[in-house]
């Protein structure tokens, strides 16, 4: 199969525009609407709404139960007391089953929401060339794994918990506002010789009390949005640093770089701990508000209703019924106060996930004001370059000849000075870098196979690696063993069905030889190579050229590299030149809110 293009590209300059909450919510909504599990989400949402409504009815019945129960206690009426206990058992049993059903539905919504979000992000990320372009779109393309795995999971959990809680609070509020209004309609305050009746007195008291507390909680807790976003960024940097160290342990050991790696990891850990300290400080400040409010709430409903009770206008049972209704209304209104920390966390996570998806969409239109290379098909089956200029931030890469035509079966060596933009030219032919001028004519009806400097070896069995997206019938064992023997990897013939990380198990030269074996098995008609041949020494290079001569007879092979390896195999030569005086690629624009900074020390990569 075709080796995939190398993802280490020159970093484009990118400007950043902040996305709004509306943009973020609309983006996530669009992802869910297009999800294959959307019907499941709809039905579970309907189910949990029905369960919450039934629970609210049960809560209303339980609140009404308060008055006869406490009045029976006040009268010391044992028969009525036992009767009320039987009623309580039926109501409580029903509520218990509803609570279990709600818990199960909650978990299923959380599971399906994560499935929908993650599948959508993976689908968007794996669109042709998107992952490559996103990686070069600036800070928003850093650590995409965390955004798709950890952040999407966290957003699903928070959205489910907060959404279900908000729905439950709203339904309870609707259910109990009328009850509390009715209970407090007869509240009359007596002052000396005159009386004052306030319609819905306890309802207004609950709204005022919760409103003041909500305003104070938001005022103190709002910084948590930015602090949580910053923490997730620092966590991503730490994890990325650890992954880099783990992937380069050989080089670190050879250079005795353990002390420097340790120092960098400690610095990254320090930034994480600093971000966590700032969050904890903000949470402590928020606790002063919420905990104080919580303690006052213990006695607040009794204090509100006590003047009416002491005036003798309601019984003790009526007082407890009013207090219960007040607590239900108040608990619904204090949803915001109880969840201010979670809301801030949800807001920060939403920014990271939504901005990542927005960036995935917008990578297709990066540099939309820049001119693009025209692509077309050539009916005669040739590959042509007509006045081709590949734009980059550093200038323009082009061929020395303005018109080039390569015919089927030709073998061409394209060379250039260091920094001329050979890999950029390779990516332009592959369509990964479309910015520039001129035209690339592709052979009609043919598939071009691109071989980067380091081949892509997917995780799986060696047989799957060699047949990866082959487009043909899988090669048989005899053919695979013969090709492996030709490239000097016959020892792998016994490991065809072993699962492994072949990019870790094999040396760089062995990976390149495996890429050549894959070409030999596929036998394409057009092959374009980017500096992969430069890494082979004399004997290995002769072996590779002999394989290409044997298995790719009649195929057009274009090798982009540093010099002429074999003029007999590559009789035709072309030259890439750099025009630094040409107009440079202008900065692109990506909307983003929670932006990860690029890894420490990252610099634009040049050839």
Coordinates of C-alpha atoms in Angstrom, one line a residue:
X1 CA 0.0 0.0 0.0
X2 CA 1.0 3.6 -0.3
X3 CA 3.2 4.9 2.4
X4 CA 1.5 7.9 4.0
X5 CA 2.9 11.4 3.8
X6 CA 5.2 12.4 6.6
X7 CA 3.4 14.6 9.1
X8 CA 6.4 16.7 10.2
X9 CA 5.7 19.8 8.2
X10 CA 6.8 23.4 8.2
X11 CA 4.7 25.3 10.8
X12 CA 2.5 27.9 9.2
X13 CA 2.0 31.2 10.9
X14 CA -1.5 31.4 12.3
X15 CA -3.6 34.1 13.8
X16 CA -6.3 33.3 16.3
X17 CA -9.8 34.6 16.7
X18 CA -11.8 33.7 19.8
X19 CA -14.9 31.6 19.2
X20 CA -18.1 32.5 21.0
X21 CA -20.2 30.3 23.3
X22 CA -22.8 30.3 20.5
X23 CA -20.3 29.0 18.0
X24 CA -19.2 26.3 20.4
X25 CA -22.7 25.1 21.3
X26 CA -23.7 25.1 17.6
X27 CA -20.6 23.1 16.7
X28 CA -21.3 20.4 19.3
X29 CA -25.0 20.3 18.3
X30 CA -24.1 19.8 14.7
X31 CA -21.8 16.9 15.7
X32 CA -24.6 15.2 17.7
X33 CA -27.3 15.8 15.0
X34 CA -25.1 14.0 12.5
X35 CA -24.2 11.1 14.8
X36 CA -25.3 7.6 14.1
X37 CA -26.3 7.2 17.8
X38 CA -28.5 10.4 17.8
X39 CA -31.8 8.3 17.9
X40 CA -30.5 6.5 20.9
X41 CA -29.7 9.8 22.6
X42 CA -33.1 11.2 21.8
X43 CA -35.0 8.2 23.2
X44 CA -32.9 8.0 26.4
X45 CA -33.4 11.7 26.8
X46 CA -37.1 11.3 26.5
X47 CA -37.0 8.4 28.9
X48 CA -35.1 10.3 31.6
X49 CA -37.5 13.2 31.2
X50 CA -40.4 10.9 31.9
X51 CA -38.6 9.4 34.9
X52 CA -37.9 12.9 36.3
X53 CA -41.5 14.0 35.8
X54 CA -42.7 10.8 37.6
X55 CA -40.1 11.5 40.4
X56 CA -41.4 15.1 40.7
X57 CA -45.0 13.8 41.1
X58 CA -43.7 11.4 43.8
X59 CA -41.9 14.3 45.5
X60 CA -45.1 16.3 45.6
X61 CA -47.0 13.4 47.1
X62 CA -44.2 13.0 49.7
X63 CA -44.5 16.7 50.5
X64 CA -48.2 16.4 51.0
X65 CA -47.6 13.4 53.3
X66 CA -45.7 15.7 55.7
X67 CA -48.8 17.4 57.1
X68 CA -50.9 14.4 58.1
X69 CA -47.8 12.6 59.4
X70 CA -46.6 15.5 61.6
X71 CA -50.1 16.3 62.7
X72 CA -50.5 12.6 63.8
X73 CA -47.4 13.0 65.8
X74 CA -48.6 16.2 67.4
X75 CA -51.9 14.5 68.3
X76 CA -50.1 11.3 69.5
X77 CA -52.5 9.3 67.3
X78 CA -50.8 5.9 66.9
X79 CA -53.3 4.5 64.3
X80 CA -52.9 7.5 62.0
X81 CA -49.1 7.4 62.6
X82 CA -48.9 3.8 61.4
X83 CA -51.2 4.5 58.4
X84 CA -49.0 7.3 57.3
X85 CA -45.9 5.1 57.6
X86 CA -47.5 2.6 55.2
X87 CA -48.2 5.5 52.7
X88 CA -44.6 6.6 53.1
X89 CA -43.3 3.1 52.3
X90 CA -45.3 3.0 49.0
X91 CA -44.1 6.5 48.0
X92 CA -40.5 5.8 49.0
X93 CA -40.5 2.4 47.2
X94 CA -41.7 4.0 44.0
X95 CA -39.2 6.8 44.3
X96 CA -36.4 4.3 44.9
X97 CA -37.2 2.4 41.6
X98 CA -37.4 5.7 39.8
X99 CA -34.0 6.8 41.1
X100 CA -32.4 3.5 40.0
X101 CA -34.0 3.9 36.5
X102 CA -32.7 7.5 36.4
X103 CA -29.2 6.4 37.4
X104 CA -29.2 3.8 34.6
X105 CA -30.4 6.2 32.0
X106 CA -27.9 8.8 33.2
X107 CA -25.1 6.4 32.6
X108 CA -26.4 5.4 29.2
X109 CA -26.7 9.0 28.1
X110 CA -23.1 9.6 29.3
X111 CA -21.9 6.6 27.4
X112 CA -23.7 7.4 24.1
X113 CA -22.8 11.0 24.3
X114 CA -19.1 10.2 24.6
X115 CA -19.5 7.7 21.7
X116 CA -21.2 10.4 19.5
X117 CA -18.6 13.1 20.3
X118 CA -15.5 10.9 20.0
X119 CA -16.7 9.3 16.8
X120 CA -17.4 12.7 15.3
X121 CA -14.0 14.1 16.2
X122 CA -12.2 11.0 14.9
X123 CA -14.2 11.2 11.6
X124 CA -13.5 14.9 11.2
X125 CA -9.8 14.4 12.1
X126 CA -9.3 11.6 9.7
X127 CA -10.8 13.3 6.7
X128 CA -8.2 13.3 3.9
X129 CA -5.2 15.5 4.8
X130 CA -7.0 17.2 7.7
X131 CA -4.8 15.8 10.4
X132 CA -1.8 17.0 8.5
X133 CA -3.1 20.5 8.0
X134 CA -4.4 20.8 11.6
X135 CA -0.9 19.8 12.9
X136 CA 0.4 22.8 10.9
X137 CA -2.4 25.2 12.0
X138 CA -0.6 26.5 15.1
X139 CA -1.4 25.9 18.7
X140 CA -4.9 24.5 18.2
X141 CA -3.3 21.5 16.6
X142 CA -1.2 20.6 19.6
X143 CA -2.2 17.5 21.6
X144 CA -5.3 16.5 19.5
X145 CA -5.2 13.1 21.3
X146 CA -6.1 14.7 24.6
X147 CA -9.0 16.7 23.1
X148 CA -10.5 13.7 21.5
X149 CA -10.0 11.2 24.3
X150 CA -9.8 12.9 27.7
X151 CA -11.6 16.2 27.0
X152 CA -14.5 14.6 25.0
X153 CA -15.0 12.1 27.8
X154 CA -15.0 14.8 30.4
X155 CA -17.4 17.0 28.4
X156 CA -19.8 14.0 28.0
X157 CA -19.8 13.4 31.8
X158 CA -20.2 17.0 32.7
X159 CA -22.9 17.6 30.1
X160 CA -24.9 14.6 31.3
X161 CA -24.7 15.4 35.0
X162 CA -25.3 19.1 34.6
X163 CA -28.0 18.7 32.0
X164 CA -30.0 16.0 33.9
X165 CA -29.6 18.0 37.1
X166 CA -30.8 21.2 35.5
X167 CA -33.8 19.4 33.9
X168 CA -34.7 17.8 37.3
X169 CA -34.4 21.1 39.1
X170 CA -36.6 22.8 36.5
X171 CA -39.3 20.2 36.7
X172 CA -39.2 20.2 40.5
X173 CA -39.4 24.0 40.5
X174 CA -42.5 23.9 38.2
X175 CA -44.0 21.2 40.4
X176 CA -43.5 22.9 43.7
X177 CA -43.8 26.6 42.9
X178 CA -47.6 26.2 42.7
X179 CA -47.6 24.1 45.9
X180 CA -45.5 26.7 47.8
X181 CA -47.6 29.6 46.4
X182 CA -50.8 27.9 47.6
X183 CA -49.3 27.1 51.0
X184 CA -48.1 30.7 51.5
X185 CA -51.2 32.4 50.2
X186 CA -52.7 32.4 53.7
X187 CA -49.6 33.8 55.4
X188 CA -50.6 37.0 57.2
X189 CA -48.1 39.0 59.2
X190 CA -49.5 40.8 62.3
X191 CA -47.9 44.0 63.5
X192 CA -49.6 45.5 66.6
X193 CA -53.1 46.3 65.4
X194 CA -52.7 45.8 61.7
X195 CA -52.0 42.8 59.4
X196 CA -50.1 42.4 56.1
X197 CA -50.7 39.6 53.6
X198 CA -48.1 39.0 50.8
X199 CA -49.4 36.7 48.0
X200 CA -46.9 33.9 47.4
X201 CA -44.7 35.2 50.2
X202 CA -42.5 32.1 50.5
X203 CA -42.1 31.9 46.7
X204 CA -40.7 35.4 46.5
X205 CA -38.5 34.7 49.5
X206 CA -37.0 31.6 47.9
X207 CA -36.3 33.4 44.6
X208 CA -34.7 36.4 46.3
X209 CA -32.6 34.2 48.6
X210 CA -31.4 31.9 45.8
X211 CA -30.9 34.9 43.4
X212 CA -28.5 36.7 45.8
X213 CA -26.5 33.5 46.4
X214 CA -26.3 32.7 42.7
X215 CA -25.0 36.2 41.9
X216 CA -22.3 36.0 44.6
X217 CA -21.4 32.4 43.5
X218 CA -20.9 33.4 39.8
X219 CA -19.0 36.5 40.8
X220 CA -16.5 34.4 42.9
X221 CA -16.5 31.3 40.7
X222 CA -16.2 32.8 37.2
X223 CA -12.4 32.7 37.2
X224 CA -12.6 28.9 37.4
X225 CA -13.4 28.8 33.6
X226 CA -10.1 30.3 32.7
X227 CA -8.2 28.4 35.4
X228 CA -9.6 25.0 34.4
X229 CA -8.8 25.6 30.8
X230 CA -5.2 26.6 31.7
X231 CA -4.9 23.5 33.8
X232 CA -6.0 21.2 31.0
X233 CA -3.4 22.9 28.7
X234 CA -0.6 22.3 31.3
X235 CA -1.7 18.7 31.8
X236 CA -1.5 18.2 28.0
X237 CA 2.0 19.6 28.0
X238 CA 3.2 17.3 30.8
X239 CA 1.7 14.3 29.1
X240 CA 3.2 15.3 25.8
X241 CA 6.7 15.7 27.4
X242 CA 6.5 12.3 29.0
X243 CA 5.5 10.7 25.7
X244 CA 8.4 12.4 23.9
X245 CA 10.8 11.1 26.6
X246 CA 9.4 7.6 26.3
X247 CA 9.7 7.6 22.5
X248 CA 13.4 8.9 22.7
X249 CA 14.8 6.9 25.6
X250 CA 17.6 5.5 23.4
X251 CA 18.8 8.9 22.3
X252 CA 18.5 10.3 25.8
X253 CA 20.6 7.4 27.2
X254 CA 23.2 7.8 24.5
X255 CA 23.6 11.5 25.1
X256 CA 23.3 11.1 28.9
X257 CA 20.4 13.4 28.8
X258 CA 18.5 12.0 31.7
X259 CA 19.2 15.0 33.9
X260 CA 18.0 17.5 31.2
X261 CA 14.9 15.4 30.5
X262 CA 14.2 15.2 34.3
X263 CA 14.6 19.0 34.5
X264 CA 12.1 19.6 31.7
X265 CA 9.6 17.2 33.1
X266 CA 9.9 18.8 36.5
X267 CA 9.3 22.2 34.9
X268 CA 6.2 20.9 33.2
X269 CA 5.0 19.3 36.4
X270 CA 5.6 22.6 38.2
X271 CA 3.3 24.4 35.7
X272 CA 0.6 21.8 36.3
X273 CA 0.9 22.1 40.1
X274 CA 0.9 25.9 39.8
X275 CA -2.3 25.7 37.8
X276 CA -3.9 23.4 40.3
X277 CA -2.9 25.7 43.2
X278 CA -4.7 28.6 41.5
X279 CA -7.8 26.4 41.0
X280 CA -7.7 25.3 44.6
X281 CA -7.5 28.9 45.8
X282 CA -10.4 29.9 43.6
X283 CA -12.4 26.9 44.9
X284 CA -11.7 27.9 48.5
X285 CA -12.9 31.4 47.8
X286 CA -16.1 29.9 46.3
X287 CA -16.5 27.6 49.3
X288 CA -16.8 30.6 51.6
X289 CA -19.9 31.6 49.6
X290 CA -21.5 28.2 49.0
X291 CA -20.8 26.8 52.5
X292 CA -22.0 29.9 54.3
X293 CA -25.1 29.8 52.1
X294 CA -25.6 26.1 52.9
X295 CA -25.5 26.6 56.7
X296 CA -28.0 29.5 56.5
X297 CA -30.3 27.3 54.4
X298 CA -30.7 24.8 57.3
X299 CA -32.8 27.4 59.2
X300 CA -33.8 29.8 56.4
X301 CA -37.2 28.2 55.6
X302 CA -38.2 28.0 59.2
X303 CA -37.1 31.6 59.8
X304 CA -39.1 32.7 56.8
X305 CA -42.3 31.0 58.0
X306 CA -41.9 31.4 61.7
X307 CA -43.8 34.7 62.1
X308 CA -46.9 33.1 60.6
X309 CA -46.5 29.9 62.8
X310 CA -46.0 31.9 66.0
X311 CA -49.1 34.0 65.2
X312 CA -51.1 30.7 65.2
X313 CA -52.2 30.9 61.5
X314 CA -50.8 27.4 60.6
X315 CA -50.3 24.2 62.5
X316 CA -47.0 22.5 63.1
X317 CA -47.8 20.0 60.3
X318 CA -48.7 22.9 58.0
X319 CA -45.4 24.6 58.9
X320 CA -43.4 21.4 58.1
X321 CA -45.3 21.1 54.8
X322 CA -44.5 24.7 53.9
X323 CA -40.8 24.2 54.9
X324 CA -40.7 21.0 52.7
X325 CA -42.1 22.8 49.7
X326 CA -39.7 25.8 50.3
X327 CA -36.8 23.4 50.4
X328 CA -37.9 21.8 47.1
X329 CA -38.2 25.1 45.4
X330 CA -35.1 26.4 46.9
X331 CA -33.1 23.2 46.0
X332 CA -34.2 23.7 42.4
X333 CA -33.2 27.3 42.4
X334 CA -29.8 26.6 44.0
X335 CA -28.8 24.2 41.2
X336 CA -26.6 27.0 39.8
X337 CA -25.0 27.6 43.2
X338 CA -24.3 23.9 43.8
X339 CA -22.8 23.4 40.4
X340 CA -20.9 26.6 39.8
X341 CA -17.6 24.7 39.9
X342 CA -18.9 22.1 37.5
X343 CA -20.3 24.8 35.2
X344 CA -16.9 26.5 35.0
X345 CA -15.3 23.2 34.3
X346 CA -17.9 22.3 31.6
X347 CA -17.4 25.8 30.0
X348 CA -13.6 25.2 29.9
X349 CA -13.9 21.7 28.5
X350 CA -16.5 22.8 25.9
X351 CA -14.1 25.5 24.6
X352 CA -11.4 22.9 24.1
X353 CA -13.5 20.3 22.4
X354 CA -15.6 22.7 20.3
X355 CA -12.7 24.9 19.3
X356 CA -10.9 21.7 18.2
X357 CA -13.8 20.7 16.0
X358 CA -14.1 24.3 14.6
X359 CA -10.5 24.2 13.7
X360 CA -11.0 20.8 12.0
X361 CA -13.6 22.4 9.8
X362 CA -11.6 25.5 9.1
X363 CA -8.3 23.8 8.2
X364 CA -9.9 23.1 4.8
X365 CA -10.2 26.8 4.2
X366 CA -6.9 28.0 5.8
X367 CA -5.2 30.6 3.7
X368 CA -8.5 31.0 1.8
X369 CA -7.3 34.3 0.4
X370 CA -4.2 32.7 -1.0
X371 CA -4.0 31.4 -4.5
X372 CA -4.1 27.6 -4.9
X373 CA -2.4 25.2 -7.2
X374 CA -4.7 23.9 -9.9
X375 CA -5.0 20.2 -10.2
X376 CA -6.3 18.4 -13.3
X377 CA -6.2 15.1 -15.2
X378 CA -4.1 14.4 -18.3
X379 CA -5.8 12.2 -20.8
X380 CA -2.5 11.0 -22.2
X381 CA -1.5 9.5 -18.8
X382 CA 1.4 11.8 -18.2
X383 CA 2.4 13.8 -15.1
X384 CA 2.9 17.5 -15.9
X385 CA 4.0 20.7 -14.0
X386 CA 2.9 23.9 -15.7
X387 CA 4.6 27.0 -14.2
X388 CA 4.3 25.5 -10.8
X389 CA 5.2 27.6 -7.8
X390 CA 4.6 26.2 -4.3
X391 CA 4.1 29.1 -1.8
X392 CA 5.4 28.9 1.8
X393 CA 6.1 31.5 4.6
X394 CA 9.7 31.6 3.4
X395 CA 9.0 32.2 -0.2
X396 CA 8.4 30.1 -3.3
X397 CA 9.6 26.6 -4.3
X398 CA 9.5 25.7 -8.0
X399 CA 11.2 23.6 -10.7
X400 CA 14.0 25.2 -12.7
X401 CA 12.0 24.4 -15.9
X402 CA 8.6 26.1 -16.1
X403 CA 7.1 23.2 -18.1
X404 CA 7.8 19.6 -17.2
X405 CA 6.1 16.4 -18.5
X406 CA 6.9 13.0 -17.1
X407 CA 5.6 10.0 -19.2
X408 CA 4.5 6.6 -17.9
X409 CA 7.5 4.4 -17.2
X410 CA 10.0 7.2 -16.8
X411 CA 12.4 7.3 -13.9
X412 CA 13.3 10.8 -12.8
X413 CA 15.6 12.2 -10.1
X414 CA 14.6 15.6 -8.7
X415 CA 17.3 17.3 -6.7
X416 CA 17.8 20.6 -4.9
X417 CA 20.0 22.5 -2.5
X418 CA 19.3 22.1 1.3
X419 CA 16.4 24.4 2.2
X420 CA 15.1 24.5 -1.4
X421 CA 11.8 23.0 -0.4
X422 CA 12.0 19.4 -1.6
X423 CA 9.6 18.0 0.9
X424 CA 7.3 20.9 0.4
X425 CA 7.3 20.1 -3.4
X426 CA 6.5 16.5 -2.6
X427 CA 3.5 17.5 -0.4
X428 CA 2.3 19.8 -3.1
X429 CA 2.1 16.9 -5.6
X430 CA 0.3 14.8 -3.0
X431 CA -2.3 17.7 -2.5
X432 CA -1.4 18.2 1.1
X433 CA 0.0 21.7 0.5
X434 CA -2.3 23.3 -2.1
X435 CA -1.1 26.9 -1.9
X436 CA 0.8 28.4 -4.8
X437 CA 0.4 29.0 -8.5
X438 CA 0.4 27.0 -11.7
X439 CA -1.0 23.6 -12.5
X440 CA -0.3 20.0 -11.7
X441 CA -1.6 17.5 -14.3
X442 CA -2.1 14.0 -12.9
X443 CA -2.3 10.9 -15.1
X444 CA -6.0 10.2 -15.6
X445 CA -7.3 7.1 -14.0
X446 CA -4.1 6.3 -12.1
X447 CA -3.3 6.3 -8.4
X448 CA 0.0 7.9 -7.4
X449 CA 1.8 6.2 -4.5
X450 CA 3.7 8.5 -2.2
X451 CA 6.6 7.3 -0.2
X452 CA 7.8 9.7 2.6
X453 CA 11.1 9.6 4.3
X454 CA 9.8 7.4 7.1
X455 CA 7.1 4.9 6.1
X456 CA 3.8 4.6 8.0
X457 CA 3.5 1.2 9.7
X458 CA 0.1 0.8 11.4
X459 CA -0.2 -1.2 14.5
X460 CA -1.3 -4.8 13.8
X461 CA 0.0 -8.0 12.4
X462 CA 2.9 -7.8 9.9
X463 CA 0.6 -9.3 7.3
X464 CA -1.8 -6.3 7.8
X465 CA 1.1 -3.9 7.6
X466 CA 2.2 -5.3 4.2
X467 CA -1.4 -5.4 2.9
X468 CA -2.4 -2.1 4.5
X469 CA -5.2 -0.6 2.4
X470 CA -3.7 -2.4 -0.6
X471 CA -6.6 -2.1 -2.9
X472 CA -5.8 -5.6 -4.3
X473 CA -6.3 -9.1 -3.0
X474 CA -4.0 -9.8 0.0
X475 CA -0.7 -11.3 -1.0
X476 CA -0.2 -14.9 -0.2
X477 CA 2.5 -16.1 2.2
X478 CA 4.8 -17.3 -0.5
X479 CA 4.9 -13.9 -2.2
X480 CA 5.3 -12.1 1.1
X481 CA 8.2 -14.4 2.2
X482 CA 9.9 -14.0 -1.2
X483 CA 9.8 -10.2 -1.1
X484 CA 11.0 -10.1 2.5
X485 CA 13.9 -12.2 1.5
X486 CA 14.8 -9.9 -1.3
X487 CA 15.0 -6.9 1.0
X488 CA 17.0 -8.8 3.6
X489 CA 14.1 -9.2 6.1
X490 CA 13.5 -13.0 5.7
X491 CA 13.6 -13.4 9.5
X492 CA 10.2 -11.7 9.6
X493 CA 8.6 -14.4 7.5
X494 CA 7.7 -16.3 10.6
X495 CA 6.1 -13.3 12.2
X496 CA 3.4 -12.5 9.7
X497 CA 0.5 -13.1 12.1
X498 CA 2.2 -11.5 15.2
X499 CA 0.7 -8.2 16.4
X500 CA 3.4 -5.7 17.2
X501 CA 4.4 -2.0 17.1
X502 CA 6.6 -2.5 14.0
X503 CA 7.6 1.2 14.0
X504 CA 9.2 0.5 17.4
X505 CA 10.5 -3.0 16.9
X506 CA 12.3 -2.3 13.6
X507 CA 15.2 0.0 12.9
X508 CA 14.8 2.9 10.6
X509 CA 16.5 1.2 7.7
X510 CA 14.4 -1.9 8.3
X511 CA 11.2 0.2 8.2
X512 CA 12.2 1.7 4.9
X513 CA 13.0 -1.7 3.5
X514 CA 9.5 -2.9 4.7
X515 CA 8.1 0.1 2.8
X516 CA 9.9 -1.1 -0.3
X517 CA 8.6 -4.6 0.2
X518 CA 5.1 -3.1 0.4
X519 CA 5.6 -1.4 -3.0
X520 CA 6.8 -4.6 -4.5
X521 CA 3.7 -6.4 -3.4
X522 CA 1.4 -3.7 -4.7
X523 CA 3.2 -3.0 -7.9
X524 CA 1.8 0.5 -8.6
X525 CA 2.3 2.3 -11.9
X526 CA 3.3 5.6 -10.4
X527 CA 5.6 6.1 -7.4
X528 CA 6.9 9.4 -5.9
X529 CA 9.6 9.1 -3.3
X530 CA 10.7 11.8 -0.8
X531 CA 14.3 11.4 0.2
X532 CA 13.7 7.8 1.4
X533 CA 16.4 6.5 -0.9
X534 CA 19.0 8.9 0.6
X535 CA 19.1 6.9 3.8
X536 CA 20.3 3.6 2.1
X537 CA 24.0 2.8 1.9
X538 CA 25.6 1.3 -1.2
X539 CA 24.6 -2.4 -0.9
X540 CA 21.2 -1.6 0.5
X541 CA 20.6 0.9 -2.3
X542 CA 21.6 -1.5 -5.0
X543 CA 19.3 -4.1 -3.5
X544 CA 16.4 -1.7 -3.4
X545 CA 17.0 -0.6 -7.0
X546 CA 17.2 -4.2 -8.1
X547 CA 13.8 -4.9 -6.4
X548 CA 12.2 -1.8 -8.1
X549 CA 13.6 -2.9 -11.4
X550 CA 12.2 -6.4 -11.0
X551 CA 8.7 -5.7 -9.4
X552 CA 8.0 -2.2 -10.8
X553 CA 9.0 -2.8 -14.4
X554 CA 7.2 -0.2 -16.5
X555 CA 6.3 2.0 -13.5
X556 CA 7.1 5.7 -13.4
X557 CA 9.3 6.4 -10.4
X558 CA 10.1 10.0 -9.3
X559 CA 12.7 10.2 -6.6
X560 CA 13.1 13.5 -4.8
X561 CA 16.4 13.6 -3.0
X562 CA 19.8 15.1 -2.5
X563 CA 21.7 13.7 -5.4
X564 CA 22.0 11.3 -8.3
X565 CA 22.1 7.8 -6.9
X566 CA 22.2 5.9 -10.1
X567 CA 22.1 7.6 -13.4
X568 CA 21.3 4.4 -15.2
X569 CA 18.2 3.8 -13.0
X570 CA 17.3 7.6 -13.0
X571 CA 18.5 8.8 -16.4
X572 CA 16.5 12.0 -16.3
X573 CA 17.2 14.8 -13.8
X574 CA 15.2 17.9 -12.7
X575 CA 16.1 20.6 -10.2
X576 CA 14.1 22.4 -7.5
X577 CA 15.0 26.0 -6.8
X578 CA 13.9 28.4 -4.1
X579 CA 12.8 31.9 -4.9
X580 CA 13.0 33.8 -1.6
X581 CA 11.9 37.0 -3.3
X582 CA 8.5 35.6 -4.3
X583 CA 5.4 36.6 -2.2
X584 CA 5.3 34.6 1.0
X585 CA 2.3 32.7 2.3
X586 CA 0.3 35.0 4.6
X587 CA -0.9 34.0 8.1
X588 CA -4.0 31.9 8.2
X589 CA -6.8 32.4 10.7
X590 CA -8.4 29.8 13.0
X591 CA -11.0 30.6 15.6
X592 CA -10.1 29.3 19.0
X593 CA -10.9 30.0 22.7
X594 CA -9.0 27.5 24.8
X595 CA -5.7 27.3 22.9
X596 CA -2.8 25.1 23.8
X597 CA 0.6 26.8 23.4
X598 CA 3.0 24.9 21.1
X599 CA 5.4 22.6 23.0
X600 CA 8.3 24.3 24.6
X601 CA 11.2 25.0 22.2
X602 CA 9.1 24.2 19.1
X603 CA 10.3 26.0 16.0
X604 CA 9.3 26.1 12.4
X605 CA 10.9 23.1 10.7
X606 CA 13.0 23.6 7.7
X607 CA 14.5 21.0 5.3

